[in-house]
Amino acid sequence: MREIQRVALIGGGVIGAGWAARFLFNGMDVTVADPDPEAERKIGEVIANARRAQKKLTYSSEIAEGTLRVVSDIKEAVGKADFVQESLPEREDLKIEVLAQVSQAVASDVIIGSSTSGLLPSRLQSKMQNPERLVVGHPFNPVYLLPLVEVCGGDLTSAQSKQDAAAIYESLGMKALILRKEIDGFLADRLLEAVWRESLWLVNDGIATVEEIDDSFRYGAGLRFAFMGSFLTYRLAGGEAGMRHFMEQFGPALKLPWTKLEAPELTDELIHKVVTQSDAQAAGVSIRDYERKRDDCLVSILQSLRKNDFAAGSVLKDYEAKLFGQAQVRVMAADDDLSQPLVLLQTAVDPEWVDYNGHMTESRYLQVFGEASDAFYRYIGVDAAYLAAGHSYYTVETHIMHLLEVHAEEPIEVQTQLLGHDEKRLRLFHTIVRCEDGAELATAEQMMLHVNTRAQKACAALPEVLAPVKAIAEAHAELEQPGAAGRRIKDLAG
Ligand SMILES: NC(=O)C1=CN([C@@H]2O[C@H](COP(=O)(O)OP(=O)(O)OC[C@H]3O[C@@H](n4cnc5c(N)ncnc54)[C@H](O)[C@@H]3O)[C@@H](O)[C@H]2O)C=CC1
Ligand SMILES: C[N+](C)(C)CC(=O)CC(=O)[O-]
């Protein structure tokens, strides 16, 4: 399979823009083809929201973002692409024509994915050159946060293309579910559609408003759907006797008229009712604001699932381990100048770090110092293999001093001095400095303990890490000790 560096996206609407964010955040260069004169603005706004969510989602964001280009010509977009993802409007005739055109313009081994929500790949590939490389890669909105992508092949799709497409999507931190059979609507949309049809009936028949129907979902079943599907949920609903008891108890209800599987006719009256009630529900909040609210909630859910190593959280956990291994970090080189404190972290103050006093809030100082310590570990050779072998440093003490106010967007760097070490310990002194004028904004002194993470016990660092520590320590022994080193909080009387 080709290495994927250049990606072409056909269509940059809701889904195309979401794909753009996911590929960019994985360091790939993206060209989007979209004739909409407003495409660049719209894609830019979605990516800005996505970037905000990504920063909150993962602590392993050292991968440099790829570049983005928006063009109107499909041939220009796909010419040098290593992978193509089509996200055109859901119209079979349009997709068939454009996919045929794309297949003539890209190299014959380039995989082409379609985001279609339910059209059959056998039909989409009918006019393509090398149709064996067409797969459906059906994502979920927002593509940059939700990991699921359903992979479905048509009659002419090769098994290898499905495997390759799944590997590409999984390299982006997604969960690829390869479908056993080609079927209209695939798996997830068949389920979502059933709920949607029923919801429309409930509005149509005046049983409930759109808001009440949403509430009936989001305050109850929706919460558990974040980590359990119907089968696991109902297994638990059967109590100790499990699924058999559940089927016996609730099976008869399936004969009752609880659902109407045929969708209601979308009359002007029904559309008007749904749209006006939906506007009332949104109460003037813009789509972009709602997207941010949705993203913040999804980030919290995903992080909680990661903590529990469950469902989509396990995908995130594995992805972060991969990102950690790939991160472009500085590792000590033989000719590095160690005669000054090390500058291993440069960043800018995120506006979200600012509190009601208008300056960086306390907890963010610890975050910045923590990231500086992480950068120091990477510098001395604590990499993914070292961690996987069961070794790491844990922070056991921190003393922070706040010297000057730090404001939103200010570029800052952290200067790090090694004050002392032995086989098991590091004593670091970090200074946050304003890049513009070199002013010292805050300091932190930290003690770190080297641990065997499997035994959860302190132990000596391995020689490959101790050697750089020793070299830094020898050089930093020549530096003046910072005035705040070893300082404690003064007695009020003093
Ligand atoms: N919106 C959703 O929740 C989801 C949509 N999908 C699927 O993704 C695909 C795209 O859907 P959305 O992004 O929602 O639609 P959209 O309407 O937001 O975006 C479609 C984009 O395609 C562009 N376009 C139209 N003709 C074009 C052409 N000839 N060449 C290049 N670009 C062209 C439009 O200007 C527009 O920006 C559909 O197949 C849909 O079923 C999949 C998952 C979820
Ligand atoms: C409504 N929809 C069919 C376009 C939805 C999807 O395909 C998936 C999603 O994100 O809900």
XYZ file of C-alpha atoms and ligand atoms in Angstrom:
549
model
C 0.000 0.000 0.000
C 1.234 3.530 -0.778
C 2.330 5.820 2.007
C -0.402 8.446 2.378
C 0.884 12.030 2.430
C -1.322 13.860 -0.100
C -5.062 13.498 0.187
C -7.720 14.808 -2.216
C -11.204 15.483 -0.907
C -14.058 15.873 -3.383
C -16.690 18.086 -1.771
C -15.940 20.280 1.219
C -19.320 20.549 2.916
C -20.156 19.314 6.418
C -18.436 15.963 5.910
C -15.651 16.998 3.516
C -14.539 19.729 5.935
C -14.623 17.241 8.810
C -12.433 14.844 6.834
C -10.072 17.737 6.021
C -9.576 18.357 9.750
C -8.924 14.686 10.513
C -6.345 14.298 7.718
C -4.635 17.627 8.523
C -4.314 16.789 12.229
C -2.534 13.599 11.200
C 0.072 15.591 9.302
C -1.272 14.952 5.787
C -1.506 17.581 3.047
C -5.070 18.083 1.898
C -6.533 19.511 -1.316
C -10.288 19.983 -1.379
C -12.210 20.335 -4.657
C -15.467 22.246 -4.271
C -17.118 24.676 -6.724
C -18.846 26.637 -3.946
C -17.246 30.134 -3.926
C -17.730 30.171 -0.140
C -16.082 26.762 0.338
C -12.775 28.071 1.687
C -14.495 30.166 4.379
C -16.842 27.378 5.425
C -14.079 24.763 5.547
C -11.875 27.204 7.484
C -14.598 27.720 10.093
C -15.156 24.004 10.559
C -11.406 23.398 10.859
C -11.075 26.193 13.433
C -13.741 24.490 15.556
C -12.106 21.102 14.979
C -8.677 22.410 16.006
C -10.174 23.745 19.218
C -11.702 20.329 19.959
C -8.534 18.449 19.028
C -6.441 20.523 21.440
C -8.820 19.620 24.255
C -9.146 15.986 23.253
C -5.611 14.772 23.206
C -2.456 15.519 25.128
C -0.325 14.130 22.291
C -0.664 16.907 19.764
C 2.956 17.267 18.679
C 2.214 16.106 15.111
C 2.695 19.082 12.761
C -0.532 19.863 10.889
C -0.509 19.256 7.127
C -1.236 21.974 4.566
C -4.677 22.825 3.152
C -5.599 23.971 -0.357
C -9.113 24.576 -1.676
C -9.597 24.462 -5.455
C -12.604 24.309 -7.753
C -11.194 21.856 -10.297
C -11.372 18.145 -9.490
C -8.421 17.214 -11.736
C -6.210 19.752 -9.995
C -7.156 18.268 -6.617
C -6.604 14.622 -7.383
C -3.575 14.796 -9.713
C -0.919 13.824 -7.163
C -3.141 12.318 -4.491
C -2.218 9.169 -2.558
C -5.805 8.776 -1.339
C -9.161 10.259 -2.395
C -12.296 10.671 -0.275
C -15.494 11.734 -2.028
C -18.101 13.660 0.000
C -20.429 14.990 -2.712
C -24.133 15.607 -2.122
C -26.054 12.349 -1.684
C -27.068 11.980 -5.356
C -26.248 8.695 -7.023
C -26.036 10.102 -10.584
C -23.614 12.863 -9.528
C -21.433 10.492 -7.526
C -21.240 7.938 -10.374
C -20.167 10.606 -12.881
C -17.623 12.303 -10.611
C -16.120 9.026 -9.352
C -15.631 7.945 -12.981
C -13.877 11.250 -13.690
C -11.706 10.958 -10.545
C -10.712 7.379 -11.411
C -9.309 8.578 -14.753
C -7.299 11.349 -13.158
C -5.490 9.479 -10.340
C -2.902 6.711 -10.380
C -4.502 3.271 -10.717
C -3.435 2.084 -7.240
C -4.932 5.031 -5.357
C -7.789 3.968 -3.063
C -10.972 6.003 -3.478
C -13.362 6.216 -0.540
C -16.935 7.477 -0.708
C -18.660 9.048 2.311
C -22.124 8.056 1.077
C -24.578 7.422 3.884
C -26.303 4.564 2.159
C -25.805 4.318 -1.631
C -24.552 0.968 -2.890
C -20.850 0.865 -3.825
C -21.605 -1.612 -6.663
C -23.552 1.165 -8.367
C -21.076 3.939 -7.490
C -18.168 2.034 -9.097
C -20.105 1.139 -12.284
C -18.325 3.652 -14.569
C -14.929 3.802 -12.863
C -11.532 2.840 -14.160
C -9.995 0.270 -11.790
C -13.266 -0.062 -9.854
C -11.640 -2.584 -7.488
C -10.244 0.361 -5.437
C -13.636 1.953 -4.654
C -14.809 1.517 -1.064
C -17.493 3.220 0.913
C -15.922 4.822 3.978
C -19.029 6.089 5.747
C -18.106 8.453 8.596
C -20.172 10.159 11.296
C -20.562 13.838 11.972
C -18.286 15.385 13.276
C -15.764 13.289 11.370
C -12.847 14.749 13.367
C -14.211 13.450 16.690
C -16.329 10.361 16.060
C -14.113 7.355 15.375
C -16.525 5.079 13.488
C -16.166 4.590 9.734
C -18.161 1.842 8.026
C -16.143 0.241 5.235
C -18.221 -1.424 2.540
C -17.151 -2.793 -0.830
C -19.179 -3.361 -4.012
C -19.228 -6.386 -6.317
C -16.012 -5.239 -7.991
C -14.143 -4.028 -4.885
C -11.112 -6.143 -3.976
C -10.707 -7.527 -0.475
C -7.285 -5.846 -0.404
C -8.809 -2.400 -1.064
C -11.151 -2.829 1.901
C -8.235 -3.864 4.112
C -6.072 -0.985 2.862
C -8.862 1.562 3.312
C -9.522 0.278 6.835
C -5.798 0.591 7.637
C -5.734 4.170 6.320
C -8.779 5.186 8.362
C -7.409 3.466 11.469
C -4.104 5.327 11.082
C -6.212 8.499 11.575
C -7.468 7.289 14.948
C -10.725 5.806 13.616
C -12.483 2.508 14.216
C -13.075 0.859 10.839
C -15.993 -1.558 10.779
C -15.749 -3.676 7.631
C -19.222 -4.752 6.537
C -19.726 -8.424 5.718
C -22.333 -7.633 3.056
C -23.236 -4.697 0.834
C -26.568 -3.307 2.008
C -28.486 -0.025 1.518
C -27.918 2.289 4.484
C -25.142 0.042 5.856
C -25.465 -0.764 9.575
C -25.579 2.433 11.586
C -27.883 4.444 9.334
C -30.423 1.638 9.241
C -30.659 1.993 13.014
C -30.584 5.792 13.026
C -33.170 5.898 10.265
C -35.579 3.765 12.299
C -35.397 6.279 15.157
C -35.712 9.184 12.711
C -38.821 7.742 11.013
C -40.460 7.199 14.367
C -39.525 10.707 15.504
C -41.125 12.223 12.394
C -44.333 10.284 13.048
C -44.459 11.578 16.610
C -44.211 15.179 15.311
C -46.596 14.521 12.443
C -49.248 13.105 14.755
C -48.841 15.971 17.237
C -47.757 13.592 20.005
C -44.713 15.665 20.974
C -42.584 18.595 19.846
C -39.123 18.127 18.338
C -37.612 19.321 21.622
C -39.603 16.831 23.705
C -38.590 14.010 21.388
C -34.921 15.005 21.651
C -35.257 15.213 25.444
C -36.745 11.722 25.571
C -33.474 10.567 24.042
C -30.729 12.720 25.478
C -31.749 12.457 29.144
C -32.004 8.688 28.964
C -31.043 6.105 26.382
C -28.777 8.534 24.533
C -26.406 8.670 27.489
C -25.829 4.928 27.506
C -25.644 4.703 23.717
C -22.280 6.465 24.006
C -20.723 3.215 25.123
C -23.253 0.367 24.765
C -25.424 -0.606 21.834
C -28.887 -2.189 22.060
C -27.634 -5.720 22.624
C -25.272 -5.021 25.516
C -27.775 -2.614 27.057
C -30.625 -5.119 26.923
C -28.416 -7.911 28.220
C -28.042 -5.856 31.404
C -31.763 -5.043 31.337
C -32.382 -8.788 31.688
C -30.698 -8.747 35.098
C -28.736 -11.770 36.264
C -30.659 -14.015 33.877
C -29.343 -11.877 31.016
C -30.538 -11.796 27.431
C -32.792 -14.869 27.562
C -34.843 -13.358 30.375
C -34.928 -9.998 28.589
C -36.238 -11.620 25.392
C -38.899 -13.545 27.306
C -40.064 -10.501 29.251
C -40.047 -7.837 26.544
C -40.417 -9.995 23.432
C -44.234 -9.837 23.444
C -44.117 -6.017 23.254
C -42.673 -6.373 19.761
C -46.129 -7.465 18.655
C -47.703 -4.263 20.037
C -48.027 -1.245 17.742
C -45.122 0.699 19.304
C -43.474 1.684 16.047
C -44.429 2.608 12.507
C -41.664 1.510 10.185
C -42.926 3.321 7.082
C -41.813 6.969 7.173
C -44.584 9.575 7.088
C -44.972 11.491 3.866
C -42.869 14.666 3.985
C -45.757 17.023 3.262
C -45.174 20.799 3.241
C -47.121 20.894 6.477
C -44.857 18.340 8.206
C -41.685 20.022 6.943
C -42.966 23.406 8.173
C -43.806 21.934 11.563
C -40.392 20.293 11.977
C -38.480 23.374 10.789
C -40.337 25.905 12.947
C -40.142 23.707 16.044
C -36.453 23.095 15.376
C -35.830 26.864 15.067
C -37.638 27.401 18.368
C -35.556 24.657 19.984
C -32.298 26.255 18.778
C -33.415 29.622 20.218
C -31.166 31.644 17.916
C -27.923 29.827 18.791
C -25.777 29.638 15.635
C -24.696 26.381 14.020
C -21.017 27.079 14.819
C -21.866 27.728 18.496
C -23.860 24.505 18.630
C -20.970 22.671 16.980
C -18.638 23.907 19.736
C -21.074 22.827 22.453
C -21.459 19.410 20.780
C -17.692 19.069 20.407
C -17.014 19.989 24.042
C -19.507 17.358 25.207
C -18.082 14.734 22.858
C -14.551 15.495 24.037
C -15.628 15.026 27.663
C -17.376 11.751 26.855
C -14.426 10.440 24.843
C -11.995 11.360 27.617
C -14.150 9.656 30.185
C -14.337 6.539 28.004
C -10.550 6.675 27.568
C -10.154 6.729 31.341
C -12.333 3.634 31.511
C -10.557 2.047 28.510
C -13.991 1.264 27.084
C -15.737 1.513 23.693
C -14.598 4.581 21.701
C -12.272 5.471 24.604
C -10.094 2.444 23.836
C -9.708 3.647 20.244
C -8.602 7.058 21.557
C -6.174 5.474 23.999
C -4.500 3.358 21.300
C -4.399 6.330 18.944
C -2.687 8.496 21.553
C -0.068 5.811 22.156
C 0.584 5.850 18.392
C 0.758 9.672 18.312
C 3.197 9.625 21.217
C 5.456 7.302 19.216
C 5.247 9.513 16.103
C 5.504 12.912 17.768
C 8.122 15.219 16.319
C 10.046 15.849 19.518
C 13.562 17.012 20.234
C 15.911 14.295 21.382
C 19.397 15.177 22.669
C 22.022 15.300 19.906
C 25.781 14.985 20.383
C 26.430 18.596 19.319
C 23.662 20.237 21.393
C 24.749 23.310 23.337
C 23.981 22.470 26.979
C 25.664 25.545 28.442
C 22.295 27.361 28.867
C 18.909 26.258 30.227
C 17.123 24.116 27.634
C 14.216 25.547 25.644
C 12.126 22.502 24.796
C 8.627 24.016 24.847
C 7.299 27.016 22.947
C 3.615 27.755 22.832
C 1.031 30.550 23.016
C -1.514 31.174 25.733
C -4.801 29.645 24.594
C -7.686 32.136 25.141
C -9.533 29.318 26.925
C -6.823 29.277 29.599
C -7.789 32.777 30.719
C -10.060 33.115 33.764
C -12.437 35.771 35.109
C -9.434 37.894 36.187
C -8.419 38.197 32.544
C -5.163 36.256 32.873
C -3.945 32.659 32.653
C -5.674 30.580 35.293
C -3.668 28.616 37.884
C -4.173 25.101 36.635
C -2.807 26.022 33.195
C 0.571 26.921 34.718
C 0.883 23.362 35.931
C -0.194 22.155 32.489
C 2.549 24.216 30.806
C 5.185 23.098 33.336
C 3.993 19.506 32.985
C 4.369 19.707 29.201
C 7.870 21.173 29.668
C 8.784 18.226 31.903
C 7.360 15.832 29.295
C 9.525 17.549 26.656
C 12.540 17.110 28.957
C 11.811 13.393 29.321
C 11.552 13.019 25.553
C 14.844 14.912 25.233
C 16.672 12.478 27.538
C 15.281 9.466 25.686
C 12.057 8.535 27.472
C 10.224 7.431 24.336
C 7.300 5.128 23.553
C 9.519 2.008 23.811
C 10.911 3.118 27.173
C 7.363 3.650 28.511
C 6.128 0.377 27.008
C 8.976 -1.447 28.789
C 7.500 -0.219 32.073
C 9.656 2.794 32.930
C 8.686 6.411 33.452
C 9.198 9.474 35.636
C 6.448 10.598 38.035
C 6.315 14.109 39.542
C 6.366 13.964 43.357
C 6.637 17.653 44.275
C 6.036 21.041 42.587
C 6.509 24.620 43.792
C 5.101 27.267 41.415
C 5.742 31.018 41.693
C 3.602 33.475 39.719
C 5.684 36.548 38.855
C 3.827 38.532 36.189
C 0.387 38.280 34.607
C 0.139 36.162 31.465
C -2.464 37.121 28.858
C -4.331 35.411 26.033
C -2.433 34.669 22.810
C 0.968 35.689 24.291
C 3.785 33.562 22.844
C 5.728 31.954 25.699
C 8.604 29.529 26.088
C 9.836 27.433 28.976
C 13.519 27.416 29.949
C 14.535 24.316 31.877
C 17.522 23.902 34.173
C 18.531 20.621 35.761
C 19.415 21.453 39.365
C 20.245 17.963 40.515
C 19.878 14.276 39.865
C 20.704 10.819 41.087
C 19.817 7.398 39.684
C 16.199 7.706 40.732
C 15.499 11.443 40.926
C 15.506 14.622 38.852
C 15.256 18.141 40.277
C 14.109 20.506 37.513
C 13.680 24.260 37.519
C 11.375 25.672 34.789
C 10.911 29.347 33.938
C 8.046 30.540 31.710
C 9.398 33.444 29.675
C 7.466 35.895 27.472
C 9.007 35.553 24.004
C 8.443 39.202 23.084
C 10.696 40.745 25.766
C 12.216 37.845 27.714
C 10.292 38.759 30.897
C 10.111 35.951 33.454
C 6.431 35.201 34.065
C 6.459 32.185 36.385
C 8.763 29.500 37.728
C 8.314 25.937 38.927
C 10.683 23.702 40.806
C 9.841 20.022 40.514
C 11.116 16.758 41.908
C 10.620 13.671 39.769
C 10.973 10.039 40.713
C 11.902 7.323 38.252
C 9.487 4.385 38.556
C 8.938 0.871 37.374
C 5.332 1.395 36.294
C 4.476 -2.294 36.466
C 5.692 -2.747 40.038
C 4.616 0.847 40.924
C 7.937 1.265 42.739
C 10.805 3.717 42.471
C 13.805 2.297 40.632
C 17.001 3.513 38.958
C 16.636 4.998 35.473
C 18.133 2.887 32.685
C 21.642 3.754 31.439
C 20.395 5.147 28.089
C 18.471 7.823 29.995
C 21.010 8.368 32.770
C 23.785 9.184 30.267
C 22.084 12.314 28.802
C 20.923 13.329 32.300
C 24.547 13.189 33.450
C 25.740 15.274 30.482
C 23.073 17.939 31.094
C 23.801 17.944 34.833
C 27.531 18.503 34.254
C 26.858 21.437 31.927
C 24.111 22.961 34.098
C 26.319 22.733 37.204
C 28.174 25.712 35.695
C 24.983 27.836 35.625
C 23.987 30.170 38.421
C 21.310 28.652 40.716
C 17.967 30.468 40.204
C 17.144 32.715 43.185
C 13.813 30.937 43.719
C 15.341 27.448 43.826
C 14.623 25.654 47.095
C 12.277 28.410 48.196
C 9.257 27.686 50.376
C 6.149 29.794 51.104
C 7.076 32.398 53.717
C 5.503 32.536 57.140
C 2.995 35.433 57.303
C 4.815 36.805 60.345
C 8.123 36.832 58.401
N -24.112 15.378 6.910
C -23.993 14.231 7.542
O -24.369 14.111 8.725
C -23.363 13.055 6.881
C -23.218 12.966 5.504
N -22.618 11.894 4.939
C -22.470 11.789 3.506
O -21.422 12.659 3.079
C -21.684 13.165 1.783
C -21.627 14.687 1.847
O -22.634 15.135 2.707
P -22.568 16.583 3.374
O -21.163 16.967 3.599
O -23.516 16.542 4.497
O -23.174 17.482 2.219
P -22.993 19.066 2.008
O -24.151 19.496 1.198
O -22.725 19.731 3.295
O -21.662 19.148 1.151
C -21.555 18.771 -0.200
C -20.456 19.613 -0.829
O -20.199 19.141 -2.143
C -19.973 20.270 -2.964
N -20.190 19.895 -4.368
C -21.340 19.862 -5.069
N -21.089 19.474 -6.336
C -19.751 19.247 -6.427
C -18.877 18.818 -7.473
N -19.335 18.520 -8.686
N -17.554 18.706 -7.191
C -17.065 18.981 -5.967
N -17.862 19.391 -4.941
C -19.180 19.507 -5.163
C -20.950 21.310 -2.449
O -20.549 22.628 -2.853
C -20.869 21.091 -0.965
O -19.877 21.909 -0.357
C -23.023 12.593 1.369
O -22.810 11.462 0.586
C -23.673 12.208 2.701
O -24.586 11.164 2.578
C -22.048 10.897 5.708
C -22.136 10.945 7.072
C -22.868 11.983 7.759
C -28.386 11.723 8.211
N -27.269 10.923 7.714
C -27.843 9.778 7.035
C -26.534 11.759 6.757
C -26.456 10.568 8.898
C -25.241 9.776 8.667
O -24.951 9.272 7.588
C -24.340 9.510 9.813
C -24.391 10.456 10.974
O -23.420 11.192 11.195
O -25.382 10.447 11.687
